[in-house]
Each structure stands twice: as C-alpha cells, then as structure tokens.
Short mmCIF file of C-alpha atoms and ligand atoms in Angstrom, two decimals:
data_model
loop_
_atom_site.label_atom_id
_atom_site.label_comp_id
_atom_site.label_asym_id
_atom_site.label_seq_id
_atom_site.Cartn_x
_atom_site.Cartn_y
_atom_site.Cartn_z
CA ALA A 283 0.01 0.01 0.00
CA LYS A 284 2.86 2.34 0.86
CA SER A 285 4.58 2.07 -2.55
CA THR A 286 1.29 2.67 -4.36
CA ARG A 287 0.83 5.85 -2.40
CA GLY A 288 4.40 6.78 -3.29
CA ASN A 289 3.55 6.35 -6.95
CA GLN A 290 0.46 8.41 -6.69
CA TYR A 291 2.44 11.11 -5.00
CA ARG A 292 4.92 11.23 -7.82
CA LEU A 293 2.23 11.33 -10.39
CA TYR A 294 0.51 14.12 -8.52
CA ARG A 295 3.46 16.41 -7.96
CA PRO A 296 4.03 17.78 -11.47
CA ASN A 297 0.41 18.89 -11.55
CA MET A 298 0.85 20.76 -8.38
CA GLU A 299 3.83 22.57 -9.82
CA GLU A 300 1.88 23.43 -12.88
CA VAL A 301 -0.87 24.88 -10.70
CA ASN A 302 1.74 26.85 -8.74
CA ASP A 303 3.16 28.28 -12.00
CA LYS A 304 -0.25 29.34 -13.12
CA TRP A 305 -0.98 31.02 -9.79
CA LEU A 306 2.30 32.85 -9.87
CA LEU A 307 1.61 34.08 -13.37
CA LEU A 308 -1.90 35.17 -12.40
CA GLU A 309 -0.61 36.94 -9.27
CA THR A 310 2.03 38.79 -11.23
CA LYS A 311 -0.43 39.77 -13.92
CA LEU A 312 -3.02 40.98 -11.48
CA HIS A 313 -0.47 42.97 -9.50
CA GLN A 314 0.64 44.65 -12.76
CA ALA A 315 -2.89 45.29 -13.90
CA LEU A 316 -3.58 47.04 -10.59
CA LYS A 317 -0.38 49.05 -10.74
CA LYS A 318 -0.71 50.09 -14.38
CA ASP A 319 -4.35 51.00 -13.88
CA VAL A 320 -5.65 48.61 -16.57
CA LEU A 321 -8.45 47.27 -14.40
CA GLU A 322 -11.77 48.88 -15.24
CA LEU A 323 -15.13 49.38 -13.57
CA HIS A 324 -18.45 48.97 -15.28
CA TYR A 325 -21.57 50.25 -13.67
CA GLN A 326 -25.00 48.51 -13.61
CA PRO A 327 -27.97 50.84 -12.91
CA LYS A 328 -30.19 50.16 -9.91
CA ILE A 329 -33.83 51.15 -10.52
CA ASN A 330 -36.49 52.29 -8.00
CA LEU A 331 -39.61 50.22 -8.81
CA LYS A 332 -42.01 52.90 -7.64
CA THR A 333 -40.63 55.70 -9.74
CA ASN A 334 -38.91 53.71 -12.45
CA LYS A 335 -35.90 56.01 -11.98
CA VAL A 336 -32.25 55.12 -11.75
CA ILE A 337 -31.19 55.69 -8.12
CA GLY A 338 -27.59 54.54 -8.47
CA MET A 339 -25.39 51.76 -9.67
CA GLU A 340 -23.17 48.83 -8.70
CA ALA A 341 -19.51 49.04 -9.65
CA LEU A 342 -18.21 45.79 -11.14
CA LEU A 343 -14.62 45.02 -11.96
CA ARG A 344 -13.55 44.21 -15.50
CA TRP A 345 -10.09 42.85 -16.40
CA HIS A 346 -8.93 42.21 -19.90
CA ASP A 347 -5.44 40.82 -20.14
CA PRO A 348 -3.74 40.81 -23.54
CA ASP A 349 -2.64 37.20 -23.16
CA LEU A 350 -5.21 35.68 -20.79
CA GLY A 351 -8.26 37.46 -22.40
CA TYR A 352 -11.28 38.42 -20.30
CA MET A 353 -10.86 37.35 -16.73
CA PRO A 354 -14.23 37.17 -14.95
CA PRO A 355 -14.28 38.68 -11.40
CA ASP A 356 -15.89 35.45 -10.21
CA HIS A 357 -12.51 33.85 -10.92
CA PHE A 358 -9.89 36.40 -9.99
CA ILE A 359 -11.57 37.83 -6.92
CA PRO A 360 -11.42 34.55 -4.91
CA PHE A 361 -7.86 34.26 -6.11
CA ALA A 362 -7.06 37.80 -5.03
CA GLU A 363 -8.47 36.93 -1.61
CA GLU A 364 -6.20 33.95 -1.52
CA CYS A 365 -2.95 35.67 -2.56
CA GLY A 366 -3.51 38.86 -0.52
CA LEU A 367 -4.16 41.37 -3.29
CA ILE A 368 -7.86 41.79 -2.40
CA ASN A 369 -7.21 44.80 0.01
CA ASP A 370 -5.36 46.83 -2.63
CA ILE A 371 -8.10 45.99 -5.15
CA GLY A 372 -10.76 47.07 -2.78
CA VAL A 373 -9.04 50.43 -2.16
CA TRP A 374 -8.58 50.91 -5.87
CA VAL A 375 -12.20 50.17 -6.59
CA LEU A 376 -13.41 52.49 -3.82
CA ARG A 377 -11.30 55.35 -5.08
CA LYS A 378 -12.21 54.93 -8.62
CA ALA A 379 -15.96 54.51 -8.11
CA SER A 380 -16.15 57.38 -5.64
CA ALA A 381 -14.37 59.74 -7.97
CA GLN A 382 -16.48 58.73 -10.93
CA VAL A 383 -19.83 59.10 -9.15
CA ARG A 384 -18.86 62.36 -7.54
CA ALA A 385 -18.08 63.64 -11.00
CA TRP A 386 -21.34 62.31 -12.54
CA ASN A 387 -23.32 63.83 -9.72
CA GLN A 388 -21.58 67.19 -10.02
CA VAL A 389 -21.62 67.53 -13.79
CA HIS A 390 -25.25 66.36 -14.21
CA ASN A 391 -26.65 67.63 -10.93
CA LEU A 392 -27.70 64.13 -9.76
CA ASN A 393 -27.85 62.22 -6.43
CA LEU A 394 -26.73 58.79 -7.63
CA ARG A 395 -25.39 56.30 -5.04
CA VAL A 396 -22.57 53.98 -6.01
CA ALA A 397 -22.33 50.45 -4.51
CA VAL A 398 -18.91 48.89 -4.24
CA ASN A 399 -18.32 45.23 -3.52
CA ILE A 400 -15.96 44.72 -0.59
CA SER A 401 -14.57 41.40 0.44
CA PRO A 402 -15.26 40.29 4.02
CA ILE A 403 -11.53 39.78 4.34
CA HIS A 404 -10.88 43.41 3.54
CA ILE A 405 -13.59 44.98 5.68
CA SER A 406 -12.32 42.89 8.64
CA THR A 407 -8.81 44.46 8.30
CA THR A 408 -7.74 46.94 10.98
CA GLY A 409 -7.69 50.47 9.63
CA PHE A 410 -10.59 49.90 7.13
CA VAL A 411 -12.51 52.87 8.51
CA ASP A 412 -9.46 55.13 8.41
CA MET A 413 -8.92 54.17 4.79
CA ILE A 414 -12.54 55.09 3.98
CA HIS A 415 -12.05 58.47 5.65
CA GLU A 416 -9.06 59.02 3.32
CA VAL A 417 -11.04 57.99 0.24
CA ILE A 418 -13.90 60.34 1.20
CA ALA A 419 -11.41 63.26 1.76
CA GLU A 420 -9.54 62.54 -1.42
CA THR A 421 -12.53 62.14 -3.76
CA ASN A 422 -14.79 64.57 -1.97
CA ILE A 423 -17.74 62.16 -2.23
CA ASP A 424 -20.66 62.69 0.11
CA PRO A 425 -20.68 59.40 2.04
CA HIS A 426 -24.47 59.26 1.57
CA PHE A 427 -23.66 58.49 -2.08
CA LEU A 428 -21.56 55.55 -1.11
CA GLU A 429 -22.75 52.01 -0.49
CA ILE A 430 -20.81 48.93 0.47
CA GLU A 431 -21.96 45.46 -0.49
CA ILE A 432 -20.72 42.57 1.59
CA THR A 433 -21.45 38.99 0.69
CA GLU A 434 -23.40 37.00 3.24
CA MET A 435 -20.78 35.13 5.27
CA SER A 436 -20.54 32.19 7.66
CA MET A 437 -21.69 33.00 11.16
CA LEU A 438 -18.15 32.77 12.52
CA ASP A 439 -17.17 35.84 10.48
CA TYR A 440 -19.64 38.09 12.24
CA THR A 441 -17.25 39.23 14.88
CA GLU A 442 -17.72 42.06 17.35
CA ASP A 443 -14.96 43.99 15.46
CA LEU A 444 -16.79 43.66 12.15
CA ILE A 445 -20.03 44.82 13.67
CA ASN A 446 -18.24 47.84 15.10
CA THR A 447 -16.72 48.65 11.78
CA ILE A 448 -20.09 48.49 10.08
CA LYS A 449 -21.58 50.73 12.79
CA GLN A 450 -18.85 53.33 12.18
CA LEU A 451 -19.39 53.23 8.43
CA ARG A 452 -23.15 53.68 8.82
CA ALA A 453 -22.54 56.58 11.23
CA LEU A 454 -20.66 58.27 8.40
CA GLY A 455 -23.85 57.98 6.23
CA ILE A 456 -22.62 54.93 4.14
CA THR A 457 -25.23 52.39 3.22
CA ILE A 458 -24.44 48.77 3.96
CA SER A 459 -26.00 45.95 1.87
CA LEU A 460 -25.96 42.22 2.48
CA ASP A 461 -25.15 40.76 -0.96
CA ASP A 462 -26.26 37.36 -2.32
CA PHE A 463 -28.82 37.07 0.43
CA GLY A 464 -30.17 33.51 0.81
CA THR A 465 -27.11 31.78 -0.53
CA GLY A 466 -24.87 32.07 2.52
CA TYR A 467 -24.84 30.51 5.93
CA SER A 468 -26.02 33.32 8.20
CA SER A 469 -28.87 32.39 10.47
CA LEU A 470 -31.90 34.64 10.83
CA ASN A 471 -30.75 35.33 14.32
CA TYR A 472 -27.58 36.96 13.00
CA LEU A 473 -29.52 39.08 10.60
CA LYS A 474 -31.22 40.57 13.56
CA THR A 475 -27.97 41.68 15.13
CA PHE A 476 -26.04 42.55 11.96
CA PRO A 477 -26.57 46.21 11.31
CA VAL A 478 -27.24 46.49 7.57
CA ASP A 479 -29.60 48.71 5.57
CA VAL A 480 -30.39 46.63 2.46
CA LEU A 481 -30.80 43.01 1.53
CA LYS A 482 -29.86 41.97 -1.96
CA ILE A 483 -31.82 38.95 -2.95
CA ASP A 484 -29.69 36.63 -5.02
CA ARG A 485 -30.38 35.98 -8.63
CA ALA A 486 -30.96 32.25 -7.91
CA PHE A 487 -34.28 33.14 -6.22
CA VAL A 488 -35.26 35.71 -8.86
CA ARG A 489 -34.72 33.04 -11.58
CA ASP A 490 -37.23 30.75 -9.90
CA ILE A 491 -40.09 33.25 -9.86
CA VAL A 492 -41.64 32.53 -13.18
CA PRO A 493 -41.85 28.77 -13.63
CA GLU A 494 -42.52 27.83 -10.04
CA LYS A 495 -45.19 28.91 -7.60
CA SER A 496 -42.86 28.01 -4.78
CA GLY A 497 -40.44 30.57 -6.21
CA ILE A 498 -42.94 33.35 -5.71
CA ALA A 499 -43.60 32.14 -2.14
CA MET A 500 -39.88 32.26 -1.43
CA ILE A 501 -39.43 35.80 -2.86
CA SER A 502 -42.44 36.99 -1.00
CA ALA A 503 -41.20 35.52 2.24
CA MET A 504 -37.74 37.10 1.81
CA ILE A 505 -39.26 40.53 1.10
CA SER A 506 -41.51 40.27 4.13
CA LEU A 507 -38.61 39.24 6.29
CA ALA A 508 -36.62 42.21 5.10
CA HIS A 509 -39.37 44.64 5.78
CA ALA A 510 -40.03 43.12 9.17
CA LEU A 511 -36.43 43.90 10.05
CA ASN A 512 -36.79 47.42 8.57
CA LEU A 513 -34.52 46.69 5.70
CA GLN A 514 -34.90 47.67 2.05
CA VAL A 515 -34.78 45.12 -0.75
CA VAL A 516 -32.86 44.92 -3.98
CA ALA A 517 -33.56 42.05 -6.31
CA GLU A 518 -30.65 41.21 -8.57
CA GLY A 519 -30.50 39.48 -11.87
CA VAL A 520 -33.94 40.56 -13.08
CA GLU A 521 -34.17 39.56 -16.72
CA GLU A 522 -37.93 39.36 -17.47
CA GLU A 523 -40.99 41.45 -17.17
CA ALA A 524 -42.85 38.67 -15.41
CA GLU A 525 -40.18 38.67 -12.63
CA LEU A 526 -40.44 42.39 -12.31
CA ASN A 527 -44.19 42.22 -11.97
CA VAL A 528 -43.96 39.74 -9.18
CA LEU A 529 -41.29 41.76 -7.40
CA ARG A 530 -43.28 44.94 -7.64
CA GLU A 531 -46.47 43.28 -6.48
CA HIS A 532 -44.66 42.10 -3.35
CA GLY A 533 -43.21 45.49 -2.49
CA CYS A 534 -39.60 45.10 -3.56
CA GLU A 535 -38.05 48.57 -3.58
CA TYR A 536 -35.19 48.20 -6.12
CA VAL A 537 -34.17 46.05 -8.95
CA GLN A 538 -31.02 45.45 -10.96
CA GLY A 539 -30.61 43.20 -14.03
CA TYR A 540 -30.37 42.76 -17.69
CA TYR A 541 -34.01 43.59 -18.14
CA PHE A 542 -33.13 47.23 -17.53
CA SER A 543 -29.37 47.22 -18.36
CA LYS A 544 -26.19 45.24 -18.37
CA PRO A 545 -23.22 46.78 -16.53
CA LEU A 546 -22.13 49.76 -18.58
CA SER A 547 -18.74 51.26 -19.34
CA VAL A 548 -18.24 54.85 -18.15
CA GLU A 549 -18.87 56.06 -21.64
CA ASP A 550 -22.16 54.16 -21.97
CA PHE A 551 -23.37 55.10 -18.51
CA THR A 552 -22.74 58.78 -19.30
CA LYS A 553 -24.82 58.25 -22.50
CA LEU A 554 -27.60 56.77 -20.39
CA ILE A 555 -27.53 59.82 -18.04
CA VAL A 556 -27.64 62.20 -20.97
CA ASP A 557 -30.20 60.41 -23.10
CA SER A 558 -32.65 59.59 -20.31
CA ASN A 559 -32.52 63.12 -18.91
CA MET A 560 -32.41 61.71 -15.32
P1 LIG B 855 -22.22 40.08 -7.55
O1 LIG B 855 -21.75 41.18 -6.55
O2 LIG B 855 -23.40 39.22 -7.05
O3 LIG B 855 -22.60 40.89 -8.87
C1 LIG B 855 -23.70 40.57 -9.67
C2 LIG B 855 -23.31 39.81 -10.91
O4 LIG B 855 -24.38 39.48 -11.72
C3 LIG B 855 -22.37 40.64 -11.87
O5 LIG B 855 -21.47 39.66 -12.44
C4 LIG B 855 -23.33 41.13 -12.90
O6 LIG B 855 -22.79 41.46 -14.17
C5 LIG B 855 -24.22 39.93 -13.03
N1 LIG B 855 -25.61 40.30 -13.44
C6 LIG B 855 -26.23 41.50 -13.31
N2 LIG B 855 -27.52 41.43 -13.84
C7 LIG B 855 -27.60 40.17 -14.36
C8 LIG B 855 -28.77 39.51 -15.02
O7 LIG B 855 -29.82 40.04 -15.19
N3 LIG B 855 -28.51 38.25 -15.41
C9 LIG B 855 -27.34 37.57 -15.12
N4 LIG B 855 -27.18 36.34 -15.48
N5 LIG B 855 -26.29 38.23 -14.46
C10 LIG B 855 -26.46 39.48 -14.13
P2 LIG B 855 -19.92 39.95 -12.59
O8 LIG B 855 -19.73 41.45 -12.98
O9 LIG B 855 -19.30 38.98 -13.49
O10 LIG B 855 -19.39 39.75 -11.16
C11 LIG B 855 -19.38 38.53 -10.48
C12 LIG B 855 -19.04 38.66 -9.06
O11 LIG B 855 -17.63 39.09 -8.90
C13 LIG B 855 -19.84 39.68 -8.24
O12 LIG B 855 -21.08 39.13 -7.94
C14 LIG B 855 -18.87 39.92 -7.07
O13 LIG B 855 -19.08 38.91 -6.15
C15 LIG B 855 -17.55 39.79 -7.73
N6 LIG B 855 -17.08 41.17 -7.97
C16 LIG B 855 -17.20 41.95 -9.08
N7 LIG B 855 -16.61 43.15 -8.94
C17 LIG B 855 -15.98 43.12 -7.71
C18 LIG B 855 -15.20 44.06 -6.99
O14 LIG B 855 -14.93 45.18 -7.35
N8 LIG B 855 -14.77 43.64 -5.76
C19 LIG B 855 -15.09 42.45 -5.25
N9 LIG B 855 -14.67 42.13 -4.01
N10 LIG B 855 -15.87 41.55 -5.85
C20 LIG B 855 -16.31 41.87 -7.11
CA1 LIG B 856 -22.66 42.79 -5.42
CA1 LIG B 857 -24.95 39.55 -5.64
CA1 LIG B 858 -22.27 37.00 -6.34
#
C-alpha cells in the first residue's frame, strides 16, 4: 500500500507545480494590472420600482489581459483573496468608483449612489474605517452616495470588530448591503444583530419566480422578512418582465438586471444619463 501511495504522489506532484506556476503568473499579472491602472469598472444601474428611476449603480470589476483574455471577477476575486491582493483591489475600486460618481453627480446635478463590492476579508482588516475616511477626503464624495456590498458570510465571521466597523461606516452615512442574500450561511438570528440597511436577494431566487409557484412564495417571504427587520430590498439578476411584476407586487423597492441594463462602461453610463434626462 505504501509504494502505491508513493507512486500516486509522484504522479501528482508535477500537476501541483503546474498549478503553482499558473498562480504565480496570475498573481504577477493581477499585480501589474492594478499598478498600471488597466483594471476597469463597469456600472450597472439600480432602479427604483415605484418611480422607475435610476437611483444609483453597482460598480463591477472588468479585467482584460492581452494574453489571458477576459478574466471574470468570479474567478480572480477569490484568487485575489487567496494571494492577499484583495485589499489593494478594494481600495482601488473605492477610489475609482467614488471619484467617478462624484463627477457624474456634480456635472449632471444628480444624487446617484454607487455600490462597491468589498470582500469580508478586506472589511475585517484593521484600519478599514481610516482608509474610508481618506477615500472620502480625497474624492470629496458625500458618504450618503456611497454604499458597500458585503457577501453573506458564515456566522463565525460576524465578529464584534466587524459589527463595530459597520456601525462606524453607517454613522458616516454609508449604506451597507448584504449581498447574495439567501445563498450564505447566516442564520436569521444573526440578521437581527447585523446592522445592515439593504438585503440583496440573490439571482438564484429571482430566476425561480416565473416557472414555479414556490419561487414566488420564497421571494415574497424574503421581502416580508426584510421589511419586518426594517431593511430595504434589492432584487438582482432581473431579466424578465414577469419577474419584475411579481417583485413589484410584493413590495420590492429596487431592482437590478439585464431587463433594464447590463453593467455599462463609463462612456455608456454617461450616455444613459444624458439620453434619459435623469
Ligand atoms: P455580484 O456582486 O453578485 O454581482 C452581480 C453579478 O451578476 C455581476 O457579475 C453582474 O454582471 C451579473 N448580473 C447582473 N444582472 C444580471 C442579469 O440580469 N442576469 C445575469 N445572468 N447576471 C447578471 P460579474 O460582474 O461577472 O461579477 C461577478 C461577481 O464578482 C460579483 O457578484 C462579485 O461577487 C464579484 N465582484 C465583481 N466586482 C467586484 C469588486 O470590485 N470587488 C469584489 N470584492 N468583488 C467583485
Ligand atoms: Ca454585489
Ligand atoms: Ca450579488
Ligand atoms: Ca455573487
């Protein structure tokens, strides 16, 4: 048995090295992309279902590498969390998004709020609130126009420190959203003590609305729960009118999804602002 295991080990090793090489390349590339400012942000509008107006947008990272091609954030964000680049990425995104939205609001006389995705790892770092103060001072953004989306985490991550950080951010006027709600591991009890403003219902639930009656029951229950906790609701990944109608009927405040718009480049979002006379 021992010798077999030895063989397997030898067979396995080269693969591990290959994996390590790939990771090293990716890490170098991502590091350079960040330094040379070749990462980009696209902005997906969020719509108020009562007024049908754009109230803000979510900033989403885009990375095109000349050799690797388009790298989806779903792939490189977990990697960045693993290799320690996630904090630098988070700061870059906050700066970029805040400066952009401050400019849009100023030039077009708007009150748009930008939502930035922040990794639970990053927000749990000491000094996060100080960094936010710096970004606000640097970009001159009114914190009421800044929102932070944090993915629903495991219960163990809801530490006292994290809750304090979130309280400080909210005291500044920043909106806090719980992203991908319904897919994580937090218990309802935690939701009660976790001081957020908005629940973002994950697309997986929105997708189930149309074919299944149980899908409607689920969405309706999630919206009721949010409202019972005094939270606002954003439904993400809305693609069809039928989904929209169910969400509206059940009192969902905001939606986001391809039905209204894909995430847009700065140029295209500017066009949207100008054309729709917001
Ligand atoms: P997320 O925060 O849940 O973002 C929503 C994702 O759904 C985005 O994918 C968006 O383009 C996509 N989406 C929006 N509307 C629709 C729709 O109607 N249908 C479908 N099928 N998809 C829709 P994207 O941009 O590929 O981002 C994937 C994930 O990567 C994000 O999920 C987020 O977790 C992460 N991510 C993106 N940008 C950042 C960032 O700046 N920082 C961090 N930490 N994570 C980011
Ligand atoms: Ca998000
Ligand atoms: Ca989400
Ligand atoms: Ca997600």
